mmCIF file of C-alpha atoms in Angstrom:
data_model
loop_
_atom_site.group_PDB
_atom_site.id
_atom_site.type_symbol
_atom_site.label_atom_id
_atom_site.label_comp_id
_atom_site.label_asym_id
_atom_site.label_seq_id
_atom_site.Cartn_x
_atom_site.Cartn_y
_atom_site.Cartn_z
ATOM 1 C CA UNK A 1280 144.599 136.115 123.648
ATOM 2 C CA UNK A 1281 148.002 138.076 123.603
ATOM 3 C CA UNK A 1282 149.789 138.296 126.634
ATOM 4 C CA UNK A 1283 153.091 139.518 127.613
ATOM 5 C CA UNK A 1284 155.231 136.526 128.419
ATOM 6 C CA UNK A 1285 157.696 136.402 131.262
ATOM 7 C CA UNK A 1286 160.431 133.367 130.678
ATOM 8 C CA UNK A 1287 163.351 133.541 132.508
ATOM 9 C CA UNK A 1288 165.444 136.971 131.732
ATOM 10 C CA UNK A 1289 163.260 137.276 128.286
ATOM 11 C CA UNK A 1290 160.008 139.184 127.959
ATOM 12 C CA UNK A 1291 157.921 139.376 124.564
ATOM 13 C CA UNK A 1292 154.538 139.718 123.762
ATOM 14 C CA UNK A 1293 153.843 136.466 121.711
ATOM 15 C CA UNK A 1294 150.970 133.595 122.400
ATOM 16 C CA UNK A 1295 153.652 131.631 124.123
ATOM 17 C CA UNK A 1296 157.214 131.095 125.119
ATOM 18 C CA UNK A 1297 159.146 127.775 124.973
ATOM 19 C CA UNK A 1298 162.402 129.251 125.959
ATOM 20 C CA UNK A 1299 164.643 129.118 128.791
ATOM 21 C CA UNK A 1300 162.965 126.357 130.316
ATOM 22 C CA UNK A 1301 159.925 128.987 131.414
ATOM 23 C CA UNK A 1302 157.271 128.244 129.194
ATOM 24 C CA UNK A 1303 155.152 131.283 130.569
ATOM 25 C CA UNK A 1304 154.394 133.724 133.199
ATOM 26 C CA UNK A 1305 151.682 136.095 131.962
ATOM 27 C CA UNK A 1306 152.014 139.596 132.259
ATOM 28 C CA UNK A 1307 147.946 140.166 133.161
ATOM 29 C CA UNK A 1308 148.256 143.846 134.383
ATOM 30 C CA UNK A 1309 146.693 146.410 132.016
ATOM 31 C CA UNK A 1310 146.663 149.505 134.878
ATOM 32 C CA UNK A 1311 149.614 152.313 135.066
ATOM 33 C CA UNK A 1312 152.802 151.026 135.957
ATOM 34 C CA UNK A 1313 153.181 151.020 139.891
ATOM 35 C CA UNK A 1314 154.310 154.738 141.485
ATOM 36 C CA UNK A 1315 155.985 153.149 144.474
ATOM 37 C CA UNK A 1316 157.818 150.321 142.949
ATOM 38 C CA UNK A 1317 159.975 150.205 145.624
ATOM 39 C CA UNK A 1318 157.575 147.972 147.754
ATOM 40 C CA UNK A 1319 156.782 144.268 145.479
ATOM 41 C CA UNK A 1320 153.686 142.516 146.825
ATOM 42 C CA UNK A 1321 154.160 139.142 145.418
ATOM 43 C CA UNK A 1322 150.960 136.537 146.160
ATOM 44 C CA UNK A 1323 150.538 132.726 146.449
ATOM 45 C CA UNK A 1324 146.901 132.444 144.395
ATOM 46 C CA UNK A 1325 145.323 129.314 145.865
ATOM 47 C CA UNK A 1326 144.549 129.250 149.586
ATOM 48 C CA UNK A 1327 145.915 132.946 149.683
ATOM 49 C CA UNK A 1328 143.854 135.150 147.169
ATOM 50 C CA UNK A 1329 141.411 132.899 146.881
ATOM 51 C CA UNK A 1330 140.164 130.155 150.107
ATOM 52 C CA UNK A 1331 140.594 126.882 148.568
ATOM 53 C CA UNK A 1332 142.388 125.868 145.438
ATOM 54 C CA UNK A 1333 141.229 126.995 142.163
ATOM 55 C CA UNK A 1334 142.061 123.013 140.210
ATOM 56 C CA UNK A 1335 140.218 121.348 143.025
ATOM 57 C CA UNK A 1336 137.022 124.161 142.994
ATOM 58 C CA UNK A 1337 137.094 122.909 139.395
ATOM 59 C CA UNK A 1338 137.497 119.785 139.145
ATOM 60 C CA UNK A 1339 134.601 119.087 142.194
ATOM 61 C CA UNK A 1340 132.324 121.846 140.020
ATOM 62 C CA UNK A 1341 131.939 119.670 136.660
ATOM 63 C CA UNK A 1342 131.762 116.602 138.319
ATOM 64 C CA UNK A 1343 135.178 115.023 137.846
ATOM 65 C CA UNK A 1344 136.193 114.055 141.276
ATOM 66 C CA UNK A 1345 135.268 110.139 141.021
ATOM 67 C CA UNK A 1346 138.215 110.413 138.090
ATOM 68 C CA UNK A 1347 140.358 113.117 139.735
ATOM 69 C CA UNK A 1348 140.942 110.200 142.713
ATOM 70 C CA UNK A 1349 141.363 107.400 140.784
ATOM 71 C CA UNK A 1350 144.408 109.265 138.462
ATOM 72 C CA UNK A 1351 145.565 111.027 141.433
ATOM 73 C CA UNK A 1352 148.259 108.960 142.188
ATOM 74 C CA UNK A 1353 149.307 107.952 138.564
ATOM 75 C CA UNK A 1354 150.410 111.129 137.325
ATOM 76 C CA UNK A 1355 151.674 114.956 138.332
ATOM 77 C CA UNK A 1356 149.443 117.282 139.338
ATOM 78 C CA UNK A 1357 150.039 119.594 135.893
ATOM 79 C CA UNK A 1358 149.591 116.246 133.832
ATOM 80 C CA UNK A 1359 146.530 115.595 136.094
ATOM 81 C CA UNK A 1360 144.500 119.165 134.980
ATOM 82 C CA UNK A 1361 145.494 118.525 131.888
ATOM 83 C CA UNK A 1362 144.238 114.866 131.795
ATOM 84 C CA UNK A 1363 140.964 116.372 133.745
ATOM 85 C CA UNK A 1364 140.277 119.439 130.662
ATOM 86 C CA UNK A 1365 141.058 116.615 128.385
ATOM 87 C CA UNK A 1366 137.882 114.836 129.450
ATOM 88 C CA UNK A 1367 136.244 117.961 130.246
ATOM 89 C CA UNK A 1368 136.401 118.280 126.238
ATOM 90 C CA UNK A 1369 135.312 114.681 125.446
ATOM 91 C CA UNK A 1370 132.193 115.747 127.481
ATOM 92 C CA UNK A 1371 131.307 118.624 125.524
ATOM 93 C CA UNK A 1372 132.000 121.037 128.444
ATOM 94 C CA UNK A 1373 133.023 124.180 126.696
ATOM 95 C CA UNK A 1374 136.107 127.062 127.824
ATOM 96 C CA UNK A 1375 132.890 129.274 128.844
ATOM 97 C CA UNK A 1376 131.608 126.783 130.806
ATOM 98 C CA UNK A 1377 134.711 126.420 133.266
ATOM 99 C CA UNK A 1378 135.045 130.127 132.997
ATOM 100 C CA UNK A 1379 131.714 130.461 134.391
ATOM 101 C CA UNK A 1380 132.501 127.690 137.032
ATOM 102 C CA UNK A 1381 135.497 130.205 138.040
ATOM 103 C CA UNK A 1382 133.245 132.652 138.661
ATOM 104 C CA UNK A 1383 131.738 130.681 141.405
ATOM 105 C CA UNK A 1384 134.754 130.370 142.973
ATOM 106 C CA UNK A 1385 135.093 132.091 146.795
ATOM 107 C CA UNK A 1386 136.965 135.320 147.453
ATOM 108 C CA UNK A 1387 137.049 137.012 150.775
ATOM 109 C CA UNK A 1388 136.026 140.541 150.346
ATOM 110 C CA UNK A 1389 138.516 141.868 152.809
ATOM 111 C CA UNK A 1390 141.454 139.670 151.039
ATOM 112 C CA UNK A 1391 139.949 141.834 147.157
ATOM 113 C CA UNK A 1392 140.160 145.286 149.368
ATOM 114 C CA UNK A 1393 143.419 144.767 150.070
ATOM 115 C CA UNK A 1394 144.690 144.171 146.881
ATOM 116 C CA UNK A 1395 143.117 147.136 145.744
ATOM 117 C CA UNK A 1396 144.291 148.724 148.399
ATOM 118 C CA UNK A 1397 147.898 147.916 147.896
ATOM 119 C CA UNK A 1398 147.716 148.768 144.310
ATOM 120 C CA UNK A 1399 146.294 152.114 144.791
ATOM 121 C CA UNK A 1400 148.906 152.741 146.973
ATOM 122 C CA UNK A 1401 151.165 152.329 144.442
ATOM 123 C CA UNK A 1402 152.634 149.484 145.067
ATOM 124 C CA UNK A 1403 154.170 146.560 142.990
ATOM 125 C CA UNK A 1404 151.664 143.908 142.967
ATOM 126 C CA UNK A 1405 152.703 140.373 141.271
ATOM 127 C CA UNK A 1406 151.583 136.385 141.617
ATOM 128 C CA UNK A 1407 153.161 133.283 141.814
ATOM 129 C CA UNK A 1408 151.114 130.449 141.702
ATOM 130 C CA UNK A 1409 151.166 126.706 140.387
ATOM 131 C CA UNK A 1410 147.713 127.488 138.985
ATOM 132 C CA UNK A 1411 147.056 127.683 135.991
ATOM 133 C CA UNK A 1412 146.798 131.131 133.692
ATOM 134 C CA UNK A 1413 143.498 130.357 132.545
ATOM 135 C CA UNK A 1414 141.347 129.624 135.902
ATOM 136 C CA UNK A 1415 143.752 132.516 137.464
ATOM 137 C CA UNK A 1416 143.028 135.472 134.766
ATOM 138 C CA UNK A 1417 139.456 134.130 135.133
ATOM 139 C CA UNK A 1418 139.137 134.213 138.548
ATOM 140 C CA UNK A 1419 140.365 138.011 138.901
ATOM 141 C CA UNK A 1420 138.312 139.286 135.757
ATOM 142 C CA UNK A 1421 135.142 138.416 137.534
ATOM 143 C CA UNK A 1422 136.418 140.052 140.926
ATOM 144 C CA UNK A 1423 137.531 143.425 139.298
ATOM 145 C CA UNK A 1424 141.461 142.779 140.189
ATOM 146 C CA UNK A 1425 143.121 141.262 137.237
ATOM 147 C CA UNK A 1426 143.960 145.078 136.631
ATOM 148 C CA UNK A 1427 145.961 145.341 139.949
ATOM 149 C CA UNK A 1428 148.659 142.749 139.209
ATOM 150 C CA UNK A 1429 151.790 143.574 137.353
ATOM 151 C CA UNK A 1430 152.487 140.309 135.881
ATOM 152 C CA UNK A 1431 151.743 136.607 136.957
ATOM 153 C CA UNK A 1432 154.277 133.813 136.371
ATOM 154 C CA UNK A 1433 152.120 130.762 136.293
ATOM 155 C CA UNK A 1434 151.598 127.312 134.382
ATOM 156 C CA UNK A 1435 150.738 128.556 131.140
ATOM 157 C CA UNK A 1436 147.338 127.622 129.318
ATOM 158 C CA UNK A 1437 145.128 128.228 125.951
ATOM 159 C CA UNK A 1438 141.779 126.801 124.501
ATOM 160 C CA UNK A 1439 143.105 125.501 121.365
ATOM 161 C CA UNK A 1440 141.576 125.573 118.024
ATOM 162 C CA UNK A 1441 139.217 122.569 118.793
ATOM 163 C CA UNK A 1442 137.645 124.529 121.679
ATOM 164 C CA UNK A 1443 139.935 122.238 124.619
ATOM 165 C CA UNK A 1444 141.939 124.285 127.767
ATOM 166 C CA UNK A 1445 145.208 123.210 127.549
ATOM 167 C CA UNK A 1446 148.166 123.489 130.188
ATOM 168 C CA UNK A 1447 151.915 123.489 130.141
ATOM 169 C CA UNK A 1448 154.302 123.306 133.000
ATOM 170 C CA UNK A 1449 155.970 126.664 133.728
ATOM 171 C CA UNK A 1450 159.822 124.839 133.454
ATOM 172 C CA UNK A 1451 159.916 121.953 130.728
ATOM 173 C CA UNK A 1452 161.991 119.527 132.805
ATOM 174 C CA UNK A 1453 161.877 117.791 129.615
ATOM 175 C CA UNK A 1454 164.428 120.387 128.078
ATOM 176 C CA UNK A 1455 166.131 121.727 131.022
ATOM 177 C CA UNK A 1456 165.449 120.627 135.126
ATOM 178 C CA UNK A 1457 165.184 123.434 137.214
ATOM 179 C CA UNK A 1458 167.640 121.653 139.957
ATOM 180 C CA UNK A 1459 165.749 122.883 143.315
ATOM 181 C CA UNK A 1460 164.344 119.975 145.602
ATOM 182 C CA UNK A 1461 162.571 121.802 147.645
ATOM 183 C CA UNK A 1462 160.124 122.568 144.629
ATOM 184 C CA UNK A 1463 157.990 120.935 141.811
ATOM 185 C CA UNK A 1464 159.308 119.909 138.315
ATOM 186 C CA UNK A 1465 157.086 122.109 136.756
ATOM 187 C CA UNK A 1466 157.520 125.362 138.989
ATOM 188 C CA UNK A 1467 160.542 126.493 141.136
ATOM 189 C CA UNK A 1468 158.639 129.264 142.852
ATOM 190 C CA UNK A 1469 162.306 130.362 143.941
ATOM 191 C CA UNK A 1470 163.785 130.673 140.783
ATOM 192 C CA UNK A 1471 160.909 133.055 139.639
ATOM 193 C CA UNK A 1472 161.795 135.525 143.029
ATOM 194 C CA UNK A 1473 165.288 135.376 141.705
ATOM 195 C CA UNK A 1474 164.244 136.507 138.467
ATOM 196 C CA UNK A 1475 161.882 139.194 140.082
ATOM 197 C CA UNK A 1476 164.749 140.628 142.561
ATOM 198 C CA UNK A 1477 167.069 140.795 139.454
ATOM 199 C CA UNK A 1478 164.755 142.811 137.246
ATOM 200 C CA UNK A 1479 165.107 145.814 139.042
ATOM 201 C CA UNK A 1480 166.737 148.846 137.651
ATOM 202 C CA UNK A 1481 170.102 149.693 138.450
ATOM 203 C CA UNK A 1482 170.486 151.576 142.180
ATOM 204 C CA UNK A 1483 166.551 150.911 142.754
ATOM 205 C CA UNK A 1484 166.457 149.273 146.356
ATOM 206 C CA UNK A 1485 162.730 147.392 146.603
ATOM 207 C CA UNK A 1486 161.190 145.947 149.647
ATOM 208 C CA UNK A 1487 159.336 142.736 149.138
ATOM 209 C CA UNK A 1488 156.329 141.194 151.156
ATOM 210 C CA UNK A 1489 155.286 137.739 150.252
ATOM 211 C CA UNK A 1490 152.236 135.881 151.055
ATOM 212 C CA UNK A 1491 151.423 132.588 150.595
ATOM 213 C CA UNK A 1492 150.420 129.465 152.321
ATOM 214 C CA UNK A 1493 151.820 125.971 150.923
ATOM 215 C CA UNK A 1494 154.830 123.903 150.323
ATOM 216 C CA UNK A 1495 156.227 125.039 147.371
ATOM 217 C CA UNK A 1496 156.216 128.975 149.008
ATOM 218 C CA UNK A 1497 159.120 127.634 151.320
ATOM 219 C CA UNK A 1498 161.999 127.699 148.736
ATOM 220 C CA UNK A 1499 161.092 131.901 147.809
ATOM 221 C CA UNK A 1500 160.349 132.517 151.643
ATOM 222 C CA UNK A 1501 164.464 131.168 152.208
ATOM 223 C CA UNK A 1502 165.657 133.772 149.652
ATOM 224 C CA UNK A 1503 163.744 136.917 151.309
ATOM 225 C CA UNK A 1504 166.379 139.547 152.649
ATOM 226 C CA UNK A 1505 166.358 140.361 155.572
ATOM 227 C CA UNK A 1506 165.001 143.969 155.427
ATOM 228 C CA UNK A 1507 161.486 141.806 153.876
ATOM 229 C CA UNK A 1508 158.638 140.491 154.817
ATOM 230 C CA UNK A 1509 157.145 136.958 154.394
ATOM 231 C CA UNK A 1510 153.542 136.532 155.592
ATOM 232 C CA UNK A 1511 152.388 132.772 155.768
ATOM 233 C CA UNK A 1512 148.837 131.611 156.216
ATOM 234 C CA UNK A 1513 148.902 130.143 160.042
ATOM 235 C CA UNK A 1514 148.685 126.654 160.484
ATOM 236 C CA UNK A 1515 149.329 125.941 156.799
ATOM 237 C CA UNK A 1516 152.549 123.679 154.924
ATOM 238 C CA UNK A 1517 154.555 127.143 154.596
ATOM 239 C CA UNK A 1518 153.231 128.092 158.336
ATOM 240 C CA UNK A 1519 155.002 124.795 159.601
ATOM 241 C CA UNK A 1520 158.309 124.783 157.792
ATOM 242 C CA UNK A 1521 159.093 128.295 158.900
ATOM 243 C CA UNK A 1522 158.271 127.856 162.567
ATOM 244 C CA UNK A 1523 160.269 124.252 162.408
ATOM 245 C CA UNK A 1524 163.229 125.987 161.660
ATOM 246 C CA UNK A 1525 162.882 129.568 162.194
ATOM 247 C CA UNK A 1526 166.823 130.451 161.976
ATOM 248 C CA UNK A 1527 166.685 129.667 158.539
ATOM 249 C CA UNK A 1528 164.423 132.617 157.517
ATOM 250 C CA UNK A 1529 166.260 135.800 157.271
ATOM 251 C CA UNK A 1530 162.863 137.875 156.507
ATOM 252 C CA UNK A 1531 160.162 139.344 159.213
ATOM 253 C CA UNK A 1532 157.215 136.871 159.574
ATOM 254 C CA UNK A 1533 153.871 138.130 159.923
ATOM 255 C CA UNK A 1534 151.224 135.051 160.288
ATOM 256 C CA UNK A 1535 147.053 135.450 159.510
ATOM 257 C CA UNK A 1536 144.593 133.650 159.466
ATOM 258 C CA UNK A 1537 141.934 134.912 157.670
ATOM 259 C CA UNK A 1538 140.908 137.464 155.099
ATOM 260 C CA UNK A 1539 140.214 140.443 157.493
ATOM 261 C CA UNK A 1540 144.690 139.736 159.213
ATOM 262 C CA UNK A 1541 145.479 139.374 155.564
ATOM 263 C CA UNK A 1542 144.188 143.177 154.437
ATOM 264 C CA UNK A 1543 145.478 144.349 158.322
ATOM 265 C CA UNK A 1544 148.788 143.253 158.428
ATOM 266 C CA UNK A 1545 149.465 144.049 154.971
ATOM 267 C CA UNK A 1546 148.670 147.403 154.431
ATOM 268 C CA UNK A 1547 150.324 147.621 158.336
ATOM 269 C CA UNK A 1548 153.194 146.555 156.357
ATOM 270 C CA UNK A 1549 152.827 148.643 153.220
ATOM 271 C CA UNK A 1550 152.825 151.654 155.598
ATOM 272 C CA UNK A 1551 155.545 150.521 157.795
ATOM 273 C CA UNK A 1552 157.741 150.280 155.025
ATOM 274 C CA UNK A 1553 158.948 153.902 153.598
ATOM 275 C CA UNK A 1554 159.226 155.128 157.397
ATOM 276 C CA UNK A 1555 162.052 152.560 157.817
ATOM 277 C CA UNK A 1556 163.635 153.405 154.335
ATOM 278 C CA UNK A 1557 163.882 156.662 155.378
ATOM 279 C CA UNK A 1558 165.310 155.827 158.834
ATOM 280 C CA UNK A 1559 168.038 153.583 157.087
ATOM 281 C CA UNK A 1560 168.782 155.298 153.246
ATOM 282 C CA UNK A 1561 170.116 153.116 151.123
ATOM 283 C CA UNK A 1562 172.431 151.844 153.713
ATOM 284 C CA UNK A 1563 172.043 148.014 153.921
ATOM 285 C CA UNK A 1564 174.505 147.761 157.238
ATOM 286 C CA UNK A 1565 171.765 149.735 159.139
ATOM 287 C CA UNK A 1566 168.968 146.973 158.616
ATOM 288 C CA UNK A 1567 168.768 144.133 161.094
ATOM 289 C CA UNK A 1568 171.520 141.438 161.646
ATOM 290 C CA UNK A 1569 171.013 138.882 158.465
ATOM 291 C CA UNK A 1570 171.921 136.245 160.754
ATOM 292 C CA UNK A 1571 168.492 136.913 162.906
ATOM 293 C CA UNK A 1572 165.393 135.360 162.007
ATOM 294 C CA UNK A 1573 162.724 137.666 162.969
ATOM 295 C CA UNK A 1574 159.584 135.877 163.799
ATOM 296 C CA UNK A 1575 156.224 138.539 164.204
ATOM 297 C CA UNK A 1576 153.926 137.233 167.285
ATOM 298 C CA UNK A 1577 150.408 137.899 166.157
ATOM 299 C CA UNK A 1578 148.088 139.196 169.577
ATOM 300 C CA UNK A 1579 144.816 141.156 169.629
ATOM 301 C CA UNK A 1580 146.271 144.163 170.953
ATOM 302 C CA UNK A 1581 147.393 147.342 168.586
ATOM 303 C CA UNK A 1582 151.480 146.806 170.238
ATOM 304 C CA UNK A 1583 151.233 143.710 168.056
ATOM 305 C CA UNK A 1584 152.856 144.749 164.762
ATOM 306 C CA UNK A 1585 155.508 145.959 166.920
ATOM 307 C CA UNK A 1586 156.611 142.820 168.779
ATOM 308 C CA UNK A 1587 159.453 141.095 167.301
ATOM 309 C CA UNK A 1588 160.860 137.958 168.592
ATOM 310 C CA UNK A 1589 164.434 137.629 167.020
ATOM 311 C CA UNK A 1590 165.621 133.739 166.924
ATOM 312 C CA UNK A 1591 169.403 134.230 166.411
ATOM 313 C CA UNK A 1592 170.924 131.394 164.537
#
């Protein structure tokens, strides 16, 4: 399968990339290129798109789990799916087979509606996700949205010539470490928003909403401007970082819960968006203070997605 291949500031459509230290972030979109590029939608995949995580769905699926626990603590977690397909192949469980386990895998229909939503609005719509390229193309064949996304930047993966799924780390610490603490070695989730902010063409001002739920969504969540949004999943790792120190975050957060907050508060979002720009221009002195953190209080009444609590720093 040909893909185009996003590593670092170099794109090319090859099998894969070993360059730059990004070994591969596919470029899965096949649709017309986004009318309002302006507004990015980038997207956490496990525990955001989908409910639970895609390696774990798998790995309980074909019966690995007894093994999954007893490696768990001996090795990363890339080196651990790749350890799991490994024996996947020594069993004689075929690519198709997992595919058709990824099929299985939960979606909230609200949480696919918005994404076709957003894309039909025109917007920008990319993911991030420690995945894996494989289960993740899979995944959003089966659902009818693999179409909507622009490009994913992922761990890479291929079924090799003896029929096995293999995966790579995103960044091969082994040739170059990425540096950040905050994330994994093999994915600085950070790093990739840095390479998605700088992308854009000259004099193009963009608006970005991010959603995820976990740990490693922290590190992009601190480098959101402050005229963006960051949506985390409540009560979840990126949830609890951002409301332990909220001063840190310059960008609006919007919290949900649950499929049907996720497609609400987005497309709120999506629509809030080009009223402001036009309100402002271009001018970036006319957004908010950078040195507020503005924190969005989620309540059952419509006035909702106007409150704003600002935490000044």
């Amino acid at each position: 399968m040909r893909a185009g291949i996003v590593c670092g500031d170099l794109t090319a459509t090859v099998e894969f990339s070993f360059e730059a230290g990004g070994r591969a972030g596919t470029q899965a979109g096949v649709g017309e290129p986004p009318q309002n590029g302006g507004i990015v939608v980038v997207f956490d995949f496990d525990r955001t798109i989908i409910d639970g995580d895609s390696d774990s769905w798998v790995v309980a699926e074909m019966g690995l789990s007894d093994l999954f626990n007893q490696l768990r603590s001996t090795l990363p977690w890339n080196s651990l799916m790749g350890r799991m397909m490994k024996e996947l192949h020594s069993q004689g469980k075929t690519a198709e087979e997992i595919a058709a386990c990824l099929k299985r895998t939960p979606l909230h229909p609200r949480i696919a509606a918005a994404i076709k939503s957003a894309y039909a609005l025109g917007c920008d719509l990319r993911i991030v996700s420690d995945a894996n390229q494989f289960f993740i193309e899979k995944i959003l064949e089966y659902q009818g949205l693999l179409a909507c996304f622009s490009k994913i930047y992922t761990n890479p993966s291929f079924v090799d010539e003896e029929g096995r799924l293999r995966i790579f780390p995103y960044h091969d610490s082994t040739l170059s470490a990425h540096g950040c603490s905050l994330c994994p070695s093999n994915l600085c989730k950070g790093l990739v928003l840095d390479h998605i902010y700088a992308s854009a063409p000259e004099g193009v001002r963009r608006n970005f909403i991010y959603l995820g739920d976990g740990r490693g969504d922290y590190c992009p969540t601190l480098r959101l401007q402050d005229s963006d949004y960051v949506m985390p999943r409540k009560k979840y790792p990126l949830w609890d970082r951002i409301f332990s120190e909220p001063a840190l975050v310059k960008a609006e957060v919007h919290e949900w819960s649950n499929g049907e907050e996720l497609e609400k508060i987005l497309l709120h979002l999506i629509d809030k968006i080009p009223t402001e720009q036009s309100i402002s221009g271009s001018n970036p002195s006319s957004q908010s203070n950078s040195s507020d953190c503005k924190l969005h209080i989620s309540v059952s009444s419509p006035e909702s997605f106007t409150q704003t609590l600002r935490v000044p720093h």
